[in-house]
PDB file of N, CA, C and O in Angstrom:
ATOM      1  N   MET A   1       0.848  -1.187   0.000  1.00 53.00           N
ATOM      2  CA  MET A   1       0.000   0.000   0.000  1.00 53.00           C
ATOM      3  C   MET A   1       0.889   1.244   0.000  1.00 53.00           C
ATOM      4  O   MET A   1       1.782   1.385   0.817  1.00 53.00           O
ATOM      5  N   ALA A   2       0.643   2.134  -0.921  1.00 58.00           N
ATOM      6  CA  ALA A   2       1.455   3.347  -1.058  1.00 58.00           C
ATOM      7  C   ALA A   2       1.042   4.383  -0.017  1.00 58.00           C
ATOM      8  O   ALA A   2      -0.127   4.498   0.329  1.00 58.00           O
ATOM      9  N   ASP A   3       2.030   5.119   0.444  1.00 60.00           N
ATOM     10  CA  ASP A   3       1.775   6.185   1.407  1.00 60.00           C
ATOM     11  C   ASP A   3       1.376   7.445   0.644  1.00 60.00           C
ATOM     12  O   ASP A   3       2.114   7.938  -0.191  1.00 60.00           O
ATOM     13  N   ARG A   4       0.211   7.977   0.924  1.00 66.00           N
ATOM     14  CA  ARG A   4      -0.296   9.139   0.197  1.00 66.00           C
ATOM     15  C   ARG A   4       0.475  10.419   0.504  1.00 66.00           C
ATOM     16  O   ARG A   4       0.479  11.345  -0.289  1.00 66.00           O
ATOM     17  N   THR A   5       1.088  10.497   1.664  1.00 67.00           N
ATOM     18  CA  THR A   5       1.766  11.729   2.055  1.00 67.00           C
ATOM     19  C   THR A   5       3.140  11.859   1.416  1.00 67.00           C
ATOM     20  O   THR A   5       3.745  12.910   1.505  1.00 67.00           O
ATOM     21  N   GLN A   6       3.613  10.843   0.774  1.00 64.00           N
ATOM     22  CA  GLN A   6       4.939  10.874   0.178  1.00 64.00           C
ATOM     23  C   GLN A   6       4.888  11.607  -1.163  1.00 64.00           C
ATOM     24  O   GLN A   6       4.072  11.306  -2.028  1.00 64.00           O
ATOM     25  N   ALA A   7       5.750  12.580  -1.343  1.00 60.00           N
ATOM     26  CA  ALA A   7       5.771  13.358  -2.577  1.00 60.00           C
ATOM     27  C   ALA A   7       6.502  12.580  -3.669  1.00 60.00           C
ATOM     28  O   ALA A   7       7.328  11.705  -3.398  1.00 60.00           O
ATOM     29  N   VAL A   8       6.197  12.932  -4.882  1.00 67.00           N
ATOM     30  CA  VAL A   8       6.877  12.327  -6.021  1.00 67.00           C
ATOM     31  C   VAL A   8       8.304  12.853  -6.037  1.00 67.00           C
ATOM     32  O   VAL A   8       8.518  14.067  -5.923  1.00 67.00           O
ATOM     33  N   PRO A   9       9.300  11.980  -6.166  1.00 73.00           N
ATOM     34  CA  PRO A   9      10.690  12.440  -6.169  1.00 73.00           C
ATOM     35  C   PRO A   9      10.950  13.458  -7.283  1.00 73.00           C
ATOM     36  O   PRO A   9      10.492  13.285  -8.407  1.00 73.00           O
ATOM     37  N   GLY A  10      11.628  14.530  -6.943  1.00 75.00           N
ATOM     38  CA  GLY A  10      11.979  15.537  -7.922  1.00 75.00           C
ATOM     39  C   GLY A  10      10.974  16.667  -8.063  1.00 75.00           C
ATOM     40  O   GLY A  10      11.225  17.619  -8.778  1.00 75.00           O
ATOM     41  N   THR A  11       9.837  16.581  -7.404  1.00 81.00           N
ATOM     42  CA  THR A  11       8.864  17.671  -7.489  1.00 81.00           C
ATOM     43  C   THR A  11       9.036  18.604  -6.296  1.00 81.00           C
ATOM     44  O   THR A  11       9.403  18.173  -5.209  1.00 81.00           O
ATOM     45  N   ARG A  12       8.782  19.863  -6.530  1.00 83.00           N
ATOM     46  CA  ARG A  12       8.890  20.851  -5.465  1.00 83.00           C
ATOM     47  C   ARG A  12       7.528  21.106  -4.859  1.00 83.00           C
ATOM     48  O   ARG A  12       6.502  20.995  -5.518  1.00 83.00           O
ATOM     49  N   SER A  13       7.524  21.476  -3.619  1.00 85.00           N
ATOM     50  CA  SER A  13       6.295  21.843  -2.930  1.00 85.00           C
ATOM     51  C   SER A  13       5.851  23.224  -3.411  1.00 85.00           C
ATOM     52  O   SER A  13       6.674  24.080  -3.731  1.00 85.00           O
ATOM     53  N   LYS A  14       4.562  23.461  -3.433  1.00 84.00           N
ATOM     54  CA  LYS A  14       4.053  24.785  -3.793  1.00 84.00           C
ATOM     55  C   LYS A  14       4.389  25.798  -2.711  1.00 84.00           C
ATOM     56  O   LYS A  14       4.360  27.002  -2.939  1.00 84.00           O
ATOM     57  N   LEU A  15       4.731  25.302  -1.550  1.00 83.00           N
ATOM     58  CA  LEU A  15       5.068  26.172  -0.425  1.00 83.00           C
ATOM     59  C   LEU A  15       6.523  26.647  -0.477  1.00 83.00           C
ATOM     60  O   LEU A  15       6.870  27.643   0.151  1.00 83.00           O
ATOM     61  N   ASP A  16       7.379  25.971  -1.228  1.00 88.00           N
ATOM     62  CA  ASP A  16       8.807  26.283  -1.262  1.00 88.00           C
ATOM     63  C   ASP A  16       9.140  27.758  -1.501  1.00 88.00           C
ATOM     64  O   ASP A  16       9.993  28.303  -0.800  1.00 88.00           O
ATOM     65  N   PRO A  17       8.499  28.445  -2.445  1.00 86.00           N
ATOM     66  CA  PRO A  17       8.857  29.856  -2.656  1.00 86.00           C
ATOM     67  C   PRO A  17       8.514  30.759  -1.471  1.00 86.00           C
ATOM     68  O   PRO A  17       9.055  31.845  -1.341  1.00 86.00           O
ATOM     69  N   HIS A  18       7.637  30.301  -0.588  1.00 83.00           N
ATOM     70  CA  HIS A  18       7.164  31.129   0.524  1.00 83.00           C
ATOM     71  C   HIS A  18       7.809  30.768   1.858  1.00 83.00           C
ATOM     72  O   HIS A  18       7.562  31.440   2.858  1.00 83.00           O
ATOM     73  N   LYS A  19       8.617  29.741   1.875  1.00 89.00           N
ATOM     74  CA  LYS A  19       9.224  29.296   3.133  1.00 89.00           C
ATOM     75  C   LYS A  19      10.083  30.352   3.814  1.00 89.00           C
ATOM     76  O   LYS A  19      10.046  30.454   5.044  1.00 89.00           O
ATOM     77  N   PRO A  20      10.861  31.172   3.096  1.00 89.00           N
ATOM     78  CA  PRO A  20      11.652  32.195   3.804  1.00 89.00           C
ATOM     79  C   PRO A  20      10.802  33.171   4.612  1.00 89.00           C
ATOM     80  O   PRO A  20      11.173  33.544   5.724  1.00 89.00           O
ATOM     81  N   VAL A  21       9.671  33.572   4.079  1.00 84.00           N
ATOM     82  CA  VAL A  21       8.784  34.510   4.793  1.00 84.00           C
ATOM     83  C   VAL A  21       8.211  33.841   6.038  1.00 84.00           C
ATOM     84  O   VAL A  21       8.201  34.422   7.130  1.00 84.00           O
ATOM     85  N   ILE A  22       7.762  32.604   5.892  1.00 84.00           N
ATOM     86  CA  ILE A  22       7.181  31.877   7.020  1.00 84.00           C
ATOM     87  C   ILE A  22       8.241  31.619   8.083  1.00 84.00           C
ATOM     88  O   ILE A  22       7.990  31.792   9.278  1.00 84.00           O
ATOM     89  N   ASP A  23       9.449  31.235   7.656  1.00 89.00           N
ATOM     90  CA  ASP A  23      10.534  31.009   8.612  1.00 89.00           C
ATOM     91  C   ASP A  23      10.885  32.274   9.384  1.00 89.00           C
ATOM     92  O   ASP A  23      11.179  32.219  10.574  1.00 89.00           O
ATOM     93  N   GLU A  24      10.852  33.415   8.718  1.00 87.00           N
ATOM     94  CA  GLU A  24      11.135  34.681   9.394  1.00 87.00           C
ATOM     95  C   GLU A  24      10.107  34.967  10.487  1.00 87.00           C
ATOM     96  O   GLU A  24      10.454  35.385  11.592  1.00 87.00           O
ATOM     97  N   ILE A  25       8.839  34.723  10.189  1.00 82.00           N
ATOM     98  CA  ILE A  25       7.774  34.923  11.181  1.00 82.00           C
ATOM     99  C   ILE A  25       7.986  33.997  12.375  1.00 82.00           C
ATOM    100  O   ILE A  25       7.891  34.415  13.535  1.00 82.00           O
ATOM    101  N   LEU A  26       8.299  32.735  12.101  1.00 85.00           N
ATOM    102  CA  LEU A  26       8.468  31.768  13.185  1.00 85.00           C
ATOM    103  C   LEU A  26       9.726  32.039  14.002  1.00 85.00           C
ATOM    104  O   LEU A  26       9.741  31.829  15.216  1.00 85.00           O
ATOM    105  N   ARG A  27      10.803  32.524  13.358  1.00 87.00           N
ATOM    106  CA  ARG A  27      12.015  32.866  14.101  1.00 87.00           C
ATOM    107  C   ARG A  27      11.756  34.018  15.060  1.00 87.00           C
ATOM    108  O   ARG A  27      12.266  34.047  16.178  1.00 87.00           O
ATOM    109  N   ALA A  28      10.959  34.988  14.630  1.00 85.00           N
ATOM    110  CA  ALA A  28      10.614  36.121  15.503  1.00 85.00           C
ATOM    111  C   ALA A  28       9.798  35.644  16.699  1.00 85.00           C
ATOM    112  O   ALA A  28       9.887  36.210  17.793  1.00 85.00           O
ATOM    113  N   ASP A  29       9.007  34.594  16.500  1.00 83.00           N
ATOM    114  CA  ASP A  29       8.187  34.058  17.587  1.00 83.00           C
ATOM    115  C   ASP A  29       9.018  33.378  18.676  1.00 83.00           C
ATOM    116  O   ASP A  29       8.558  33.234  19.803  1.00 83.00           O
ATOM    117  N   LEU A  30      10.222  32.957  18.358  1.00 85.00           N
ATOM    118  CA  LEU A  30      11.051  32.283  19.359  1.00 85.00           C
ATOM    119  C   LEU A  30      11.369  33.197  20.536  1.00 85.00           C
ATOM    120  O   LEU A  30      11.530  32.731  21.658  1.00 85.00           O
ATOM    121  N   ASP A  31      11.446  34.501  20.274  1.00 84.00           N
ATOM    122  CA  ASP A  31      11.760  35.466  21.337  1.00 84.00           C
ATOM    123  C   ASP A  31      10.516  36.025  22.009  1.00 84.00           C
ATOM    124  O   ASP A  31      10.622  36.695  23.031  1.00 84.00           O
ATOM    125  N   ALA A  32       9.351  35.771  21.458  1.00 82.00           N
ATOM    126  CA  ALA A  32       8.105  36.331  21.999  1.00 82.00           C
ATOM    127  C   ALA A  32       7.598  35.487  23.171  1.00 82.00           C
ATOM    128  O   ALA A  32       7.840  34.282  23.226  1.00 82.00           O
ATOM    129  N   PRO A  33       6.910  36.116  24.098  1.00 86.00           N
ATOM    130  CA  PRO A  33       6.274  35.348  25.170  1.00 86.00           C
ATOM    131  C   PRO A  33       5.267  34.353  24.578  1.00 86.00           C
ATOM    132  O   PRO A  33       4.733  34.572  23.487  1.00 86.00           O
ATOM    133  N   ARG A  34       5.001  33.293  25.289  1.00 82.00           N
ATOM    134  CA  ARG A  34       4.155  32.203  24.793  1.00 82.00           C
ATOM    135  C   ARG A  34       2.803  32.686  24.292  1.00 82.00           C
ATOM    136  O   ARG A  34       2.320  32.265  23.248  1.00 82.00           O
ATOM    137  N   LYS A  35       2.171  33.586  25.011  1.00 81.00           N
ATOM    138  CA  LYS A  35       0.836  34.055  24.643  1.00 81.00           C
ATOM    139  C   LYS A  35       0.841  34.980  23.417  1.00 81.00           C
ATOM    140  O   LYS A  35      -0.194  35.274  22.864  1.00 81.00           O
ATOM    141  N   GLN A  36       2.020  35.455  23.016  1.00 83.00           N
ATOM    142  CA  GLN A  36       2.094  36.382  21.883  1.00 83.00           C
ATOM    143  C   GLN A  36       2.608  35.718  20.609  1.00 83.00           C
ATOM    144  O   GLN A  36       2.836  36.384  19.611  1.00 83.00           O
ATOM    145  N   ARG A  37       2.765  34.418  20.616  1.00 82.00           N
ATOM    146  CA  ARG A  37       3.251  33.722  19.429  1.00 82.00           C
ATOM    147  C   ARG A  37       2.129  33.528  18.427  1.00 82.00           C
ATOM    148  O   ARG A  37       0.959  33.535  18.776  1.00 82.00           O
ATOM    149  N   HIS A  38       2.505  33.349  17.173  1.00 82.00           N
ATOM    150  CA  HIS A  38       1.523  33.209  16.097  1.00 82.00           C
ATOM    151  C   HIS A  38       0.931  31.806  16.060  1.00 82.00           C
ATOM    152  O   HIS A  38       1.642  30.823  16.180  1.00 82.00           O
ATOM    153  N   THR A  39      -0.371  31.757  15.832  1.00 85.00           N
ATOM    154  CA  THR A  39      -1.022  30.485  15.543  1.00 85.00           C
ATOM    155  C   THR A  39      -0.865  30.243  14.039  1.00 85.00           C
ATOM    156  O   THR A  39      -0.445  31.124  13.298  1.00 85.00           O
ATOM    157  N   ALA A  40      -1.203  29.060  13.577  1.00 82.00           N
ATOM    158  CA  ALA A  40      -1.111  28.752  12.152  1.00 82.00           C
ATOM    159  C   ALA A  40      -1.989  29.704  11.341  1.00 82.00           C
ATOM    160  O   ALA A  40      -1.589  30.165  10.264  1.00 82.00           O
ATOM    161  N   THR A  41      -3.157  30.030  11.860  1.00 86.00           N
ATOM    162  CA  THR A  41      -4.059  30.937  11.158  1.00 86.00           C
ATOM    163  C   THR A  41      -3.439  32.320  11.034  1.00 86.00           C
ATOM    164  O   THR A  41      -3.509  32.952   9.979  1.00 86.00           O
ATOM    165  N   ARG A  42      -2.814  32.786  12.086  1.00 84.00           N
ATOM    166  CA  ARG A  42      -2.199  34.117  12.073  1.00 84.00           C
ATOM    167  C   ARG A  42      -0.995  34.152  11.135  1.00 84.00           C
ATOM    168  O   ARG A  42      -0.770  35.154  10.446  1.00 84.00           O
ATOM    169  N   VAL A  43      -0.208  33.092  11.103  1.00 82.00           N
ATOM    170  CA  VAL A  43       0.920  33.020  10.163  1.00 82.00           C
ATOM    171  C   VAL A  43       0.381  33.111   8.739  1.00 82.00           C
ATOM    172  O   VAL A  43       0.912  33.848   7.908  1.00 82.00           O
ATOM    173  N   TYR A  44      -0.687  32.385   8.455  1.00 83.00           N
ATOM    174  CA  TYR A  44      -1.282  32.428   7.116  1.00 83.00           C
ATOM    175  C   TYR A  44      -1.758  33.837   6.771  1.00 83.00           C
ATOM    176  O   TYR A  44      -1.519  34.332   5.667  1.00 83.00           O
ATOM    177  N   ARG A  45      -2.416  34.488   7.700  1.00 85.00           N
ATOM    178  CA  ARG A  45      -2.926  35.840   7.428  1.00 85.00           C
ATOM    179  C   ARG A  45      -1.787  36.820   7.184  1.00 85.00           C
ATOM    180  O   ARG A  45      -1.882  37.690   6.319  1.00 85.00           O
ATOM    181  N   ARG A  46      -0.705  36.724   7.954  1.00 81.00           N
ATOM    182  CA  ARG A  46       0.442  37.610   7.736  1.00 81.00           C
ATOM    183  C   ARG A  46       1.093  37.330   6.398  1.00 81.00           C
ATOM    184  O   ARG A  46       1.485  38.242   5.686  1.00 81.00           O
ATOM    185  N   TRP A  47       1.225  36.052   6.059  1.00 78.00           N
ATOM    186  CA  TRP A  47       1.811  35.683   4.773  1.00 78.00           C
ATOM    187  C   TRP A  47       0.926  36.172   3.628  1.00 78.00           C
ATOM    188  O   TRP A  47       1.415  36.709   2.639  1.00 78.00           O
ATOM    189  N   ASP A  48      -0.392  36.007   3.775  1.00 79.00           N
ATOM    190  CA  ASP A  48      -1.333  36.377   2.720  1.00 79.00           C
ATOM    191  C   ASP A  48      -1.329  37.885   2.461  1.00 79.00           C
ATOM    192  O   ASP A  48      -1.379  38.310   1.323  1.00 79.00           O
ATOM    193  N   CYS A  49      -1.244  38.681   3.509  1.00 77.00           N
ATOM    194  CA  CYS A  49      -1.273  40.124   3.308  1.00 77.00           C
ATOM    195  C   CYS A  49       0.060  40.653   2.761  1.00 77.00           C
ATOM    196  O   CYS A  49       0.085  41.698   2.115  1.00 77.00           O
ATOM    197  N   CYS A  50       1.129  39.922   2.978  1.00 70.00           N
ATOM    198  CA  CYS A  50       2.457  40.366   2.536  1.00 70.00           C
ATOM    199  C   CYS A  50       2.860  39.789   1.183  1.00 70.00           C
ATOM    200  O   CYS A  50       3.887  40.165   0.633  1.00 70.00           O
ATOM    201  N   THR A  51       2.083  38.871   0.653  1.00 66.00           N
ATOM    202  CA  THR A  51       2.418  38.198  -0.592  1.00 66.00           C
ATOM    203  C   THR A  51       1.726  38.876  -1.752  1.00 66.00           C
ATOM    204  O   THR A  51       0.540  39.160  -1.697  1.00 66.00           O
ATOM    205  N   ILE A  52       2.477  39.121  -2.804  1.00 61.00           N
ATOM    206  CA  ILE A  52       1.914  39.697  -4.021  1.00 61.00           C
ATOM    207  C   ILE A  52       1.585  38.551  -4.951  1.00 61.00           C
ATOM    208  O   ILE A  52       2.442  37.757  -5.306  1.00 61.00           O
ATOM    209  N   TRP A  53       0.354  38.434  -5.327  1.00 54.00           N
ATOM    210  CA  TRP A  53      -0.075  37.346  -6.194  1.00 54.00           C
ATOM    211  C   TRP A  53       0.171  37.729  -7.585  1.00 54.00           C
ATOM    212  O   TRP A  53       0.030  37.891  -8.516  1.00 54.00           O
TER     213      TRP A  53
END
């Protein structure tokens, strides 16, 4: 039985071009108090407003 979560070798994720922006947000969260860190929804909203389609 094949694992559905396994990507086809040699293909890139659609998320790859956006990883630097997301990593920057998460790195900033490392210094923030626990209650002020971003949830997944908030990371998405920040990425969405800062991304030019």
